[in-house]
Amino acid sequence: MTRPDAQPRASHFVDGAYLEDGAGTPIPVRYPATGETVATVHAATRAVIDRALDSATLAQADWAATDPSERGRILRRAADLIRARNRELSELETLDTGKPLQETLVADAASGADALEYFGGLAVDQTGTSMSFGADWAYTIRRPLGVCAGIGAWNYPTQIACWKAAPALATGNAMVFKPSEATPLCALKLAEILVEAGLPAGLFNVVQGMGEVGAALSTDPRVAKVTLTGSVPTGRKVHAAAAERMKHVTMELGGKSPFIVFPDADLDDAVSAAINANFYSSGQVCSNGTRVFLHGDIAQDFTDRLIARTRNARIGDPLDEATDFGPMTTEAQMQTVLRHLDTARAEGATVALGGHRIDRPGWWIEPTVLTGLTDDMTCVREEIFGPVLSILTFEDEDEVIARANATEFGLSAGLFTRDLARAHRVVARLQAGTCWINQYNLTPAGLPFGGSKASGIGRENARAAMDHFTEIQSVYVGMTPVEAAY
Ligand code: NDP
């Protein structure tokens, strides 16, 4: 496959244009399928961060005063431009993340475009309420927060940037976005496309860098809100830093979600969903259903079908559309997953499928199925963030609900059954921000997405995200003479 040129015109996008500052630490961008360096960017220096925040602050006031229908038109135009360039953007996302083109063509830029279109449509519908107090009355206005810092993870770089930028911009905010240092390329393309769609300079800036750049943004007094997609430990740090300065936060963090299969489920459907919920993006999906609870009556049949079908996965060049399964996005994440597999073996897990690094250049791990597990094992308790599916068995509804909830996480959950009364009864007792019944991992722009418990605070997507990028101003209107005691 011919490989597109990945080197961006410059490292950052600030005040409507590409910006370079070679004084920043070089960050090599490596293609996970081979380990080769395909581009280099530089971490933002203090000067770049300041320019981004200053230009965002300056631009935001006019943007907040812009007719929301104009804001919406710009976002919808950006959605159209993204769709028109889907292939080019998807190839870049594949080079950045290693995810197969088969996936990036449908799940990354495309999902970003959906968010821009959705929030572009909603921009005009930012309504308040009014109420009467006798002759007096009052109303509320939803006001933008100001400059928002967006900080992204490396698994869905385009989608994460769009999910944060679209509601922020629709509601009249500006954003300074820091992609993960592992995947710095695609957010720059989003910035370029937004400007081409008519977004005034300074409203969406991209600055590269490691955790320090994220920390500089999330502690800066010019920033009113921090929205992070990342791990729980980073979320704790960023949330604490934001709390110190009373900033608004949205935290989209990790998970260890339960995937429950009752004995009456359509097993082929459930197996398809378990494959998607564990091996799509080589398992690097926050909401994955990695604790697969199988009812004892169907456990063996399900496991046999799962293993037989997973053996058919085509592992190979991610730029070949026929490839189903790609590498891990970073070498460090591959090492983390290998360590988890060693621990699982040491704690007595049976490796029913896979379990090894694949012998080829780059950072590849076989799709892996673990059996013979108990709830206290590390591989069942901790987020692995790799292609590792853990099978557990259960006998009874109350039992599986209690075990599903026995985790600090609460991002997602899924269940498969033909008994819809049971489905809704169980969902009502699951501690998870998003639940799927007879489906898994679908996240349309119109459905709120986010975590309970340690998995996060706030919601992305849907009208809920508009609320998280605005605050209410209450206006009391006196219509009668003012009384005073003296
Ligand atoms: P990390 O938590 O390591 O990093 C997330 C981002 O935060 C990166 O850009 C990182 O910079 C930055 N960062 C690190 N330290 C700080 C700090 N002190 N202050 C501000 N920013 C900081 O997550 P990963 O990138 O490894 O992504 C994987 C995690 O993300 C998983 O736990 C996964 O579940 C979660 N995730 C959650 C999703 C959700 O919607 N709930 C969706 C996707 C992933 P850098 O790494 O560049 O140094």
Coordinates of C-alpha atoms and ligand atoms in Angstrom, one line a residue:
M1 CA 0.0 0.0 0.0
T2 CA 1.3 3.5 -0.8
R3 CA 1.6 5.5 2.4
P4 CA 0.4 9.1 2.5
D5 CA 2.7 11.9 3.7
A6 CA 2.0 12.4 7.4
Q7 CA 4.2 15.3 8.2
P8 CA 2.0 18.4 9.1
R9 CA 2.9 21.9 7.8
A10 CA 3.8 22.8 11.4
S11 CA 3.3 21.4 14.9
H12 CA 0.6 23.8 16.2
F13 CA -2.5 25.6 14.9
V14 CA -2.9 28.9 16.7
D15 CA -5.0 32.0 15.9
G16 CA -6.2 30.6 12.6
A17 CA -2.8 29.4 11.2
Y18 CA -0.1 26.8 11.5
L19 CA 2.6 27.8 13.9
E20 CA 6.0 26.3 14.6
D21 CA 8.4 26.8 17.5
G22 CA 11.4 24.5 17.1
A23 CA 12.5 25.2 20.6
G24 CA 9.9 22.7 21.9
T25 CA 10.9 19.1 22.6
P26 CA 10.7 17.0 19.4
I27 CA 7.9 14.4 19.5
P28 CA 8.3 11.6 16.9
V29 CA 5.1 10.3 15.4
R30 CA 5.5 6.6 14.8
Y31 CA 3.4 4.3 12.6
P32 CA 2.3 1.6 15.0
A33 CA 2.2 -1.1 12.3
T34 CA 5.9 -0.8 11.6
G35 CA 7.4 1.4 14.4
E36 CA 8.8 3.8 11.7
T37 CA 8.8 7.5 12.4
V38 CA 6.4 9.1 9.9
A39 CA 6.4 12.7 11.2
T40 CA 7.9 14.9 13.9
V41 CA 6.2 17.7 15.9
H42 CA 7.5 19.8 18.7
A43 CA 5.9 20.2 22.1
A44 CA 4.4 23.6 22.7
T45 CA 6.7 26.1 24.5
R46 CA 5.3 28.6 27.0
A47 CA 5.2 31.2 24.2
V48 CA 3.0 28.9 22.1
I49 CA 0.6 28.1 24.9
D50 CA 0.3 31.8 25.8
R51 CA -0.4 32.8 22.2
A52 CA -3.1 30.1 21.9
L53 CA -4.8 31.1 25.1
D54 CA -4.6 34.9 24.3
S55 CA -6.0 34.4 20.8
A56 CA -8.8 32.2 22.2
T57 CA -9.7 34.8 24.9
L58 CA -9.8 37.6 22.3
A59 CA -11.8 35.7 19.7
Q60 CA -14.3 34.2 22.2
A61 CA -16.1 37.5 23.1
D62 CA -17.1 38.2 19.5
W63 CA -18.0 34.5 18.9
A64 CA -20.3 34.5 21.9
A65 CA -22.1 37.5 20.4
T66 CA -22.4 35.9 16.9
D67 CA -25.9 34.8 15.8
P68 CA -26.0 31.1 16.8
S69 CA -27.5 30.2 13.4
E70 CA -24.2 31.5 11.9
R71 CA -22.2 29.5 14.4
G72 CA -24.2 26.4 13.4
R73 CA -23.8 27.0 9.7
I74 CA -20.0 27.0 10.1
L75 CA -20.0 23.7 12.1
R76 CA -22.2 22.1 9.5
R77 CA -20.0 23.3 6.7
A78 CA -17.0 21.7 8.6
A79 CA -19.0 18.4 8.8
D80 CA -19.4 18.5 5.0
L81 CA -15.7 19.2 4.4
I82 CA -14.8 16.3 6.7
R83 CA -17.1 13.9 4.9
A84 CA -15.7 15.1 1.5
R85 CA -12.2 14.3 2.7
N86 CA -13.0 11.2 4.7
R87 CA -10.5 8.9 3.0
E88 CA -7.6 11.3 3.3
L89 CA -8.4 11.9 7.0
S90 CA -8.9 8.2 7.7
E91 CA -5.6 7.3 6.2
L92 CA -3.9 9.9 8.4
E93 CA -5.8 8.5 11.4
T94 CA -4.6 5.0 10.5
L95 CA -1.0 6.3 10.3
D96 CA -1.4 8.0 13.7
T97 CA -3.1 5.2 15.6
G98 CA -2.4 2.0 13.6
K99 CA -6.2 1.3 13.5
P100 CA -7.2 -0.5 10.3
L101 CA -8.5 1.7 7.5
Q102 CA -11.6 -0.5 7.5
E103 CA -12.4 1.1 10.9
T104 CA -11.1 4.6 10.5
L105 CA -13.2 5.0 7.3
V106 CA -16.4 4.6 9.2
A107 CA -15.7 5.4 12.9
D108 CA -13.3 8.4 13.3
A109 CA -13.7 11.4 11.0
A110 CA -17.2 10.2 10.2
S111 CA -18.2 10.3 13.8
G112 CA -16.5 13.7 14.2
A113 CA -18.6 15.0 11.2
D114 CA -21.7 13.6 12.9
A115 CA -20.9 15.6 16.0
L116 CA -20.3 18.8 14.1
E117 CA -23.5 18.4 12.2
Y118 CA -25.5 17.6 15.3
F119 CA -24.3 20.5 17.3
G120 CA -24.4 22.8 14.3
G121 CA -28.1 22.0 14.2
L122 CA -28.6 22.5 17.9
A123 CA -26.7 25.8 18.1
V124 CA -29.9 27.8 17.6
D125 CA -31.7 25.9 20.3
Q126 CA -29.9 27.2 23.4
T127 CA -33.0 28.1 25.4
G128 CA -33.6 29.4 28.9
T129 CA -36.7 29.4 31.1
S130 CA -39.0 32.1 32.4
M131 CA -41.1 32.1 35.6
S132 CA -43.4 34.6 37.4
F133 CA -43.2 35.7 41.1
G134 CA -46.5 37.6 41.4
A135 CA -46.1 40.8 39.5
D136 CA -42.3 40.2 39.3
W137 CA -40.8 37.7 37.0
A138 CA -37.5 36.1 36.0
Y139 CA -35.8 34.4 33.2
T140 CA -32.6 32.4 32.7
I141 CA -30.0 32.6 29.9
R142 CA -27.5 29.9 29.1
R143 CA -24.1 31.6 28.7
P144 CA -20.9 30.2 27.3
L145 CA -18.1 29.6 29.8
G146 CA -15.3 31.3 27.9
V147 CA -12.0 29.5 26.9
C148 CA -12.2 25.7 27.3
A149 CA -9.1 23.4 27.4
G150 CA -9.6 20.1 25.6
I151 CA -7.2 17.2 26.4
G152 CA -7.4 14.0 24.3
A153 CA -6.4 10.4 24.5
W154 CA -4.7 8.5 21.7
N155 CA -7.4 6.0 20.7
Y156 CA -9.9 8.2 18.8
P157 CA -7.9 11.4 18.1
T158 CA -10.3 12.9 15.5
Q159 CA -13.5 11.8 17.3
I160 CA -12.3 13.1 20.6
A161 CA -11.3 16.5 19.2
C162 CA -14.7 16.8 17.4
W163 CA -16.8 15.6 20.4
K164 CA -15.2 18.4 22.5
A165 CA -14.9 21.2 19.9
A166 CA -18.4 20.9 18.4
P167 CA -20.5 21.5 21.5
A168 CA -18.0 24.1 22.9
L169 CA -18.1 26.1 19.7
A170 CA -21.9 25.7 19.1
T171 CA -22.5 27.3 22.5
G172 CA -20.1 30.3 22.0
N173 CA -16.9 29.1 23.6
A174 CA -13.3 29.0 22.3
M175 CA -11.1 25.9 22.7
V176 CA -7.4 25.2 23.1
F177 CA -7.0 21.5 22.4
K178 CA -4.0 19.3 23.3
P179 CA -4.0 15.9 21.5
S180 CA -2.2 13.0 23.1
E181 CA 1.5 13.2 22.3
A182 CA 1.1 9.7 20.7
T183 CA -1.4 10.9 18.1
P184 CA -0.8 14.6 17.3
L185 CA -1.8 14.7 13.6
C186 CA -5.5 14.7 13.1
A187 CA -6.6 17.5 15.4
L188 CA -4.5 19.8 13.2
K189 CA -6.6 18.8 10.2
L190 CA -9.7 19.6 12.2
A191 CA -8.4 23.1 13.0
E192 CA -7.6 23.6 9.3
I193 CA -11.0 22.4 8.2
L194 CA -12.9 24.6 10.7
V195 CA -11.1 27.7 9.4
E196 CA -11.9 26.7 5.9
A197 CA -15.5 26.4 6.9
G198 CA -15.4 30.0 8.1
L199 CA -14.5 29.7 11.8
P200 CA -12.9 33.0 12.9
A201 CA -9.2 32.8 13.9
G202 CA -8.4 31.9 17.5
L203 CA -11.6 29.9 18.3
F204 CA -10.1 26.4 17.9
N205 CA -6.3 26.1 18.6
V206 CA -4.2 23.0 18.7
V207 CA -1.1 22.8 20.8
Q208 CA 1.1 19.7 21.0
G209 CA 2.8 18.3 24.0
M210 CA 3.0 15.9 26.9
G211 CA 1.2 15.9 30.2
E212 CA 3.0 19.2 31.2
V213 CA 1.2 21.0 28.4
G214 CA -2.1 19.6 29.5
A215 CA -1.3 20.6 33.1
A216 CA -0.4 24.1 32.0
L217 CA -3.7 24.5 30.2
S218 CA -5.8 23.0 33.0
T219 CA -4.3 25.3 35.7
D220 CA -4.2 28.6 33.6
P221 CA -6.5 31.4 34.9
R222 CA -7.6 32.1 31.3
V223 CA -9.3 28.7 31.1
A224 CA -12.8 28.4 32.4
K225 CA -13.3 24.6 31.7
V226 CA -11.3 21.5 31.2
T227 CA -12.6 18.6 29.3
L228 CA -10.4 15.5 29.4
T229 CA -10.5 12.1 27.8
G230 CA -8.0 9.9 29.5
S231 CA -7.3 7.4 32.2
V232 CA -8.7 7.6 35.7
P233 CA -5.3 8.5 37.3
T234 CA -4.9 11.4 34.9
G235 CA -8.5 12.4 35.5
R236 CA -7.9 12.5 39.2
K237 CA -4.9 14.9 38.7
V238 CA -6.7 17.2 36.2
H239 CA -9.9 17.3 38.2
A240 CA -8.0 18.2 41.4
A241 CA -6.1 21.0 39.6
A242 CA -9.3 22.3 38.1
A243 CA -11.1 22.2 41.5
E244 CA -8.3 24.3 43.1
R245 CA -9.3 27.1 40.6
M246 CA -13.0 26.3 40.6
K247 CA -13.1 25.5 36.9
H248 CA -15.8 23.5 35.2
V249 CA -14.8 19.9 34.2
T250 CA -15.9 17.1 32.0
M251 CA -14.0 13.9 32.6
E252 CA -14.3 11.0 30.2
L253 CA -12.2 8.3 31.8
G254 CA -11.5 4.6 31.7
G255 CA -13.7 1.5 32.4
K256 CA -13.9 -2.2 33.0
S257 CA -17.4 -2.7 31.7
P258 CA -19.6 -5.8 32.2
F259 CA -21.0 -7.6 29.1
I260 CA -23.7 -10.0 30.3
V261 CA -25.1 -12.8 28.2
F262 CA -28.3 -14.4 29.5
P263 CA -29.2 -18.0 28.4
D264 CA -32.0 -16.9 26.1
A265 CA -29.8 -14.5 24.1
D266 CA -29.3 -14.7 20.4
L267 CA -25.8 -16.2 20.7
D268 CA -24.5 -15.2 17.3
D269 CA -25.5 -11.6 17.9
A270 CA -23.9 -11.7 21.4
V271 CA -20.7 -13.1 20.0
S272 CA -20.6 -10.5 17.2
A273 CA -21.0 -7.8 19.9
A274 CA -18.4 -9.3 22.2
I275 CA -15.9 -9.3 19.3
N276 CA -16.7 -5.6 18.6
A277 CA -16.6 -4.8 22.3
N278 CA -13.1 -6.3 22.8
F279 CA -11.1 -6.5 19.6
Y280 CA -12.3 -3.4 17.6
S281 CA -9.4 -0.9 17.6
S282 CA -7.3 -3.7 19.1
G283 CA -9.3 -3.3 22.3
Q284 CA -8.3 0.3 22.8
V285 CA -11.8 1.6 23.5
C286 CA -12.8 3.1 26.9
S287 CA -16.3 1.6 26.9
N288 CA -15.3 -1.9 26.0
G289 CA -17.2 -4.8 27.6
T290 CA -14.1 -6.6 28.8
R291 CA -15.7 -8.6 31.7
V292 CA -17.8 -11.0 29.7
F293 CA -20.3 -12.7 32.1
L294 CA -21.8 -15.8 30.5
H295 CA -24.7 -17.7 31.9
G296 CA -23.5 -21.3 32.8
D297 CA -25.9 -22.9 30.3
I298 CA -24.4 -21.1 27.3
A299 CA -20.8 -20.5 28.4
Q300 CA -19.1 -23.3 26.5
D301 CA -21.1 -22.8 23.3
F302 CA -20.5 -19.0 23.4
T303 CA -16.8 -19.5 24.1
D304 CA -16.4 -22.0 21.2
R305 CA -18.2 -19.8 18.7
L306 CA -16.2 -16.7 19.9
I307 CA -12.8 -18.5 19.5
A308 CA -13.7 -20.0 16.1
R309 CA -14.8 -16.6 14.7
T310 CA -11.9 -14.7 16.2
R311 CA -9.5 -17.1 14.5
N312 CA -10.8 -15.7 11.2
A313 CA -9.7 -12.1 12.0
R314 CA -7.5 -10.8 9.2
I315 CA -4.4 -9.4 10.9
G316 CA -2.2 -7.3 8.6
D317 CA -1.4 -4.0 6.9
P318 CA -3.8 -1.5 8.5
L319 CA -3.8 0.6 5.3
D320 CA -5.3 -2.4 3.4
E321 CA -9.1 -2.2 3.7
A322 CA -9.4 -6.0 4.0
T323 CA -7.5 -5.9 7.3
D324 CA -9.7 -6.4 10.4
F325 CA -7.2 -6.2 13.2
G326 CA -4.3 -3.8 13.7
P327 CA -1.5 -3.1 16.2
M328 CA -1.5 -1.3 19.6
T329 CA -1.2 2.4 19.2
T330 CA 2.0 2.8 21.3
E331 CA 4.9 0.6 22.2
A332 CA 4.3 1.5 25.9
Q333 CA 0.7 0.3 25.7
M334 CA 1.8 -3.0 24.1
Q335 CA 4.2 -3.5 27.0
T336 CA 1.4 -2.7 29.5
V337 CA -0.8 -5.3 27.9
L338 CA 2.0 -7.9 27.8
R339 CA 2.6 -7.3 31.6
H340 CA -1.2 -7.8 32.2
L341 CA -1.0 -11.1 30.3
D342 CA 2.0 -12.2 32.4
T343 CA 0.1 -11.3 35.6
A344 CA -3.0 -13.2 34.4
R345 CA -1.0 -16.3 33.8
A346 CA 0.7 -16.0 37.1
E347 CA -2.6 -15.6 38.9
G348 CA -3.9 -18.8 37.2
A349 CA -5.8 -17.6 34.1
T350 CA -6.2 -20.0 31.2
V351 CA -5.2 -18.5 27.8
A352 CA -7.9 -20.0 25.6
L353 CA -6.8 -17.9 22.5
G354 CA -3.9 -15.7 21.7
G355 CA -1.9 -14.2 24.6
H356 CA 1.3 -13.3 22.8
R357 CA 3.0 -10.5 20.9
I358 CA 2.8 -11.1 17.2
D359 CA 6.1 -11.6 15.5
R360 CA 6.3 -8.7 13.1
P361 CA 7.7 -5.1 13.2
G362 CA 5.5 -2.7 15.2
W363 CA 3.4 -3.2 18.3
W364 CA 1.1 -6.1 17.8
I365 CA -0.7 -8.4 20.3
E366 CA -2.9 -11.3 19.3
P367 CA -6.6 -11.1 20.0
T368 CA -6.8 -12.9 23.4
V369 CA -9.5 -14.8 25.3
L370 CA -8.9 -15.6 29.0
T371 CA -11.0 -18.2 30.9
G372 CA -10.9 -19.9 34.3
L373 CA -11.1 -16.5 36.0
T374 CA -12.4 -15.2 39.3
D375 CA -13.5 -11.7 40.1
D376 CA -10.5 -10.9 42.2
M377 CA -7.9 -11.5 39.5
T378 CA -6.1 -8.4 38.3
C379 CA -7.1 -9.0 34.6
V380 CA -10.8 -8.8 35.8
R381 CA -10.4 -5.8 38.0
E382 CA -8.1 -3.5 36.0
E383 CA -8.5 -1.8 32.7
I384 CA -6.1 -3.4 30.3
F385 CA -6.9 -1.3 27.2
G386 CA -5.9 -4.0 24.8
P387 CA -7.4 -7.0 22.9
V388 CA -8.0 -9.1 26.0
L389 CA -11.4 -10.5 26.6
S390 CA -12.0 -12.0 30.1
I391 CA -14.7 -14.7 30.4
L392 CA -16.6 -15.2 33.7
T393 CA -19.6 -17.4 34.3
F394 CA -22.8 -16.8 36.4
E395 CA -26.0 -18.6 37.3
D396 CA -28.4 -16.0 38.6
E397 CA -29.6 -12.5 37.8
D398 CA -29.1 -10.9 41.2
E399 CA -25.6 -12.5 41.4
V400 CA -24.5 -11.1 38.0
I401 CA -25.8 -7.6 38.8
A402 CA -23.9 -7.5 42.1
R403 CA -20.7 -8.7 40.4
A404 CA -21.1 -6.4 37.4
N405 CA -21.3 -3.4 39.8
A406 CA -18.5 -4.5 42.1
T407 CA -15.9 -2.2 40.5
E408 CA -14.7 1.4 40.9
F409 CA -15.6 2.0 37.3
G410 CA -19.0 2.8 35.8
L411 CA -18.6 3.8 32.2
S412 CA -20.7 1.3 30.3
A413 CA -22.5 -2.0 30.4
G414 CA -24.2 -4.3 28.0
L415 CA -26.6 -7.2 28.1
F416 CA -28.0 -9.8 25.7
T417 CA -31.4 -11.4 26.3
R418 CA -34.6 -11.9 24.3
D419 CA -36.6 -11.1 27.5
L420 CA -37.1 -7.4 27.4
A421 CA -38.7 -7.2 30.8
R422 CA -35.5 -8.6 32.2
A423 CA -33.4 -6.3 30.1
H424 CA -34.9 -3.2 31.5
R425 CA -35.1 -4.6 35.0
V426 CA -31.3 -5.3 34.9
V427 CA -30.3 -2.1 33.2
A428 CA -32.1 -0.1 36.0
R429 CA -29.8 -1.7 38.5
L430 CA -26.5 -1.4 36.6
Q431 CA -24.1 1.3 37.7
A432 CA -23.0 2.6 34.3
G433 CA -23.3 5.8 32.3
T434 CA -24.3 4.1 29.1
C435 CA -26.0 0.7 28.8
W436 CA -26.7 -1.3 25.6
I437 CA -29.4 -3.9 25.3
N438 CA -28.7 -6.4 22.5
Q439 CA -26.1 -4.1 21.0
Y440 CA -22.7 -2.7 22.1
N441 CA -20.5 0.4 21.8
L442 CA -22.7 2.4 19.5
T443 CA -22.5 6.1 20.4
P444 CA -24.7 8.3 18.2
A445 CA -24.2 12.0 18.6
G446 CA -27.8 12.4 19.9
L447 CA -27.2 10.0 22.9
P448 CA -25.4 11.3 26.0
F449 CA -22.2 9.5 26.7
G450 CA -20.1 9.5 29.9
G451 CA -19.3 7.6 33.1
S452 CA -20.5 7.0 36.6
K453 CA -18.3 6.5 39.6
A454 CA -14.6 6.7 38.8
S455 CA -15.3 6.6 35.1
G456 CA -16.0 10.3 34.9
I457 CA -18.1 13.4 35.4
G458 CA -20.4 15.1 32.9
R459 CA -21.6 13.9 29.6
E460 CA -20.5 14.3 26.0
N461 CA -22.8 14.3 23.0
A462 CA -26.5 15.2 22.9
R463 CA -28.1 18.2 24.5
A464 CA -26.4 17.3 27.8
A465 CA -23.0 18.4 26.3
M466 CA -24.5 21.8 25.5
D467 CA -25.4 22.2 29.2
H468 CA -21.8 21.2 30.2
F469 CA -20.4 24.0 28.1
T470 CA -22.7 26.7 29.4
E471 CA -23.8 28.1 32.7
I472 CA -27.1 29.6 33.7
Q473 CA -27.5 33.3 34.4
S474 CA -30.6 34.1 36.3
V475 CA -32.3 37.4 35.8
Y476 CA -34.9 38.7 38.3
V477 CA -37.1 41.5 36.9
G478 CA -38.7 43.7 39.5
M479 CA -42.0 45.2 38.3
T480 CA -43.2 46.7 41.6
P481 CA -41.9 49.4 44.0
V482 CA -39.0 48.3 46.2
E483 CA -39.8 48.1 49.9
A484 CA -37.1 48.8 52.6
A485 CA -37.4 48.7 56.4
Y486 CA -36.1 52.2 56.8
Ligands
NDP1 P1 -3.8 9.4 29.7 O1 -4.7 9.6 30.9 O2 -2.5 8.9 29.9 O3 -3.7 10.8 28.9 C1 -4.8 11.5 28.5 C2 -4.4 12.9 28.1 O4 -4.0 13.6 29.3 C3 -3.1 12.9 27.2 O5 -3.2 14.0 26.3 C4 -2.0 13.2 28.3 O6 -0.8 13.7 27.7 C5 -2.7 14.2 29.2 N1 -2.1 14.3 30.5 C6 -1.4 13.5 31.2 N2 -1.1 14.0 32.4 C7 -1.7 15.2 32.5 C8 -1.8 16.2 33.5 N3 -1.2 16.0 34.7 N4 -2.6 17.3 33.3 C9 -3.2 17.4 32.1 N5 -3.1 16.5 31.1 C10 -2.4 15.4 31.3 O7 -4.7 8.5 28.8 P2 -4.3 7.8 27.4 O8 -3.9 8.8 26.4 O9 -3.3 6.7 27.8 O10 -5.7 7.1 27.0 C11 -6.2 5.9 27.5 C12 -7.2 6.1 28.6 O11 -8.2 7.0 28.1 C13 -7.9 4.9 29.0 O12 -8.0 4.8 30.4 C14 -9.2 5.0 28.4 O13 -10.2 4.2 29.0 C15 -9.5 6.5 28.4 N6 -10.5 6.8 27.4 C16 -11.7 7.2 27.9 C17 -12.7 7.5 27.0 C18 -14.1 8.0 27.4 O14 -14.7 8.6 26.6 N7 -14.5 7.8 28.6 C19 -12.5 7.4 25.5 C20 -11.1 7.0 25.2 C21 -10.2 6.7 26.1 P3 0.3 12.7 27.1 O15 -0.2 11.4 27.2 O16 0.4 13.2 25.7 O17 1.5 13.0 27.9

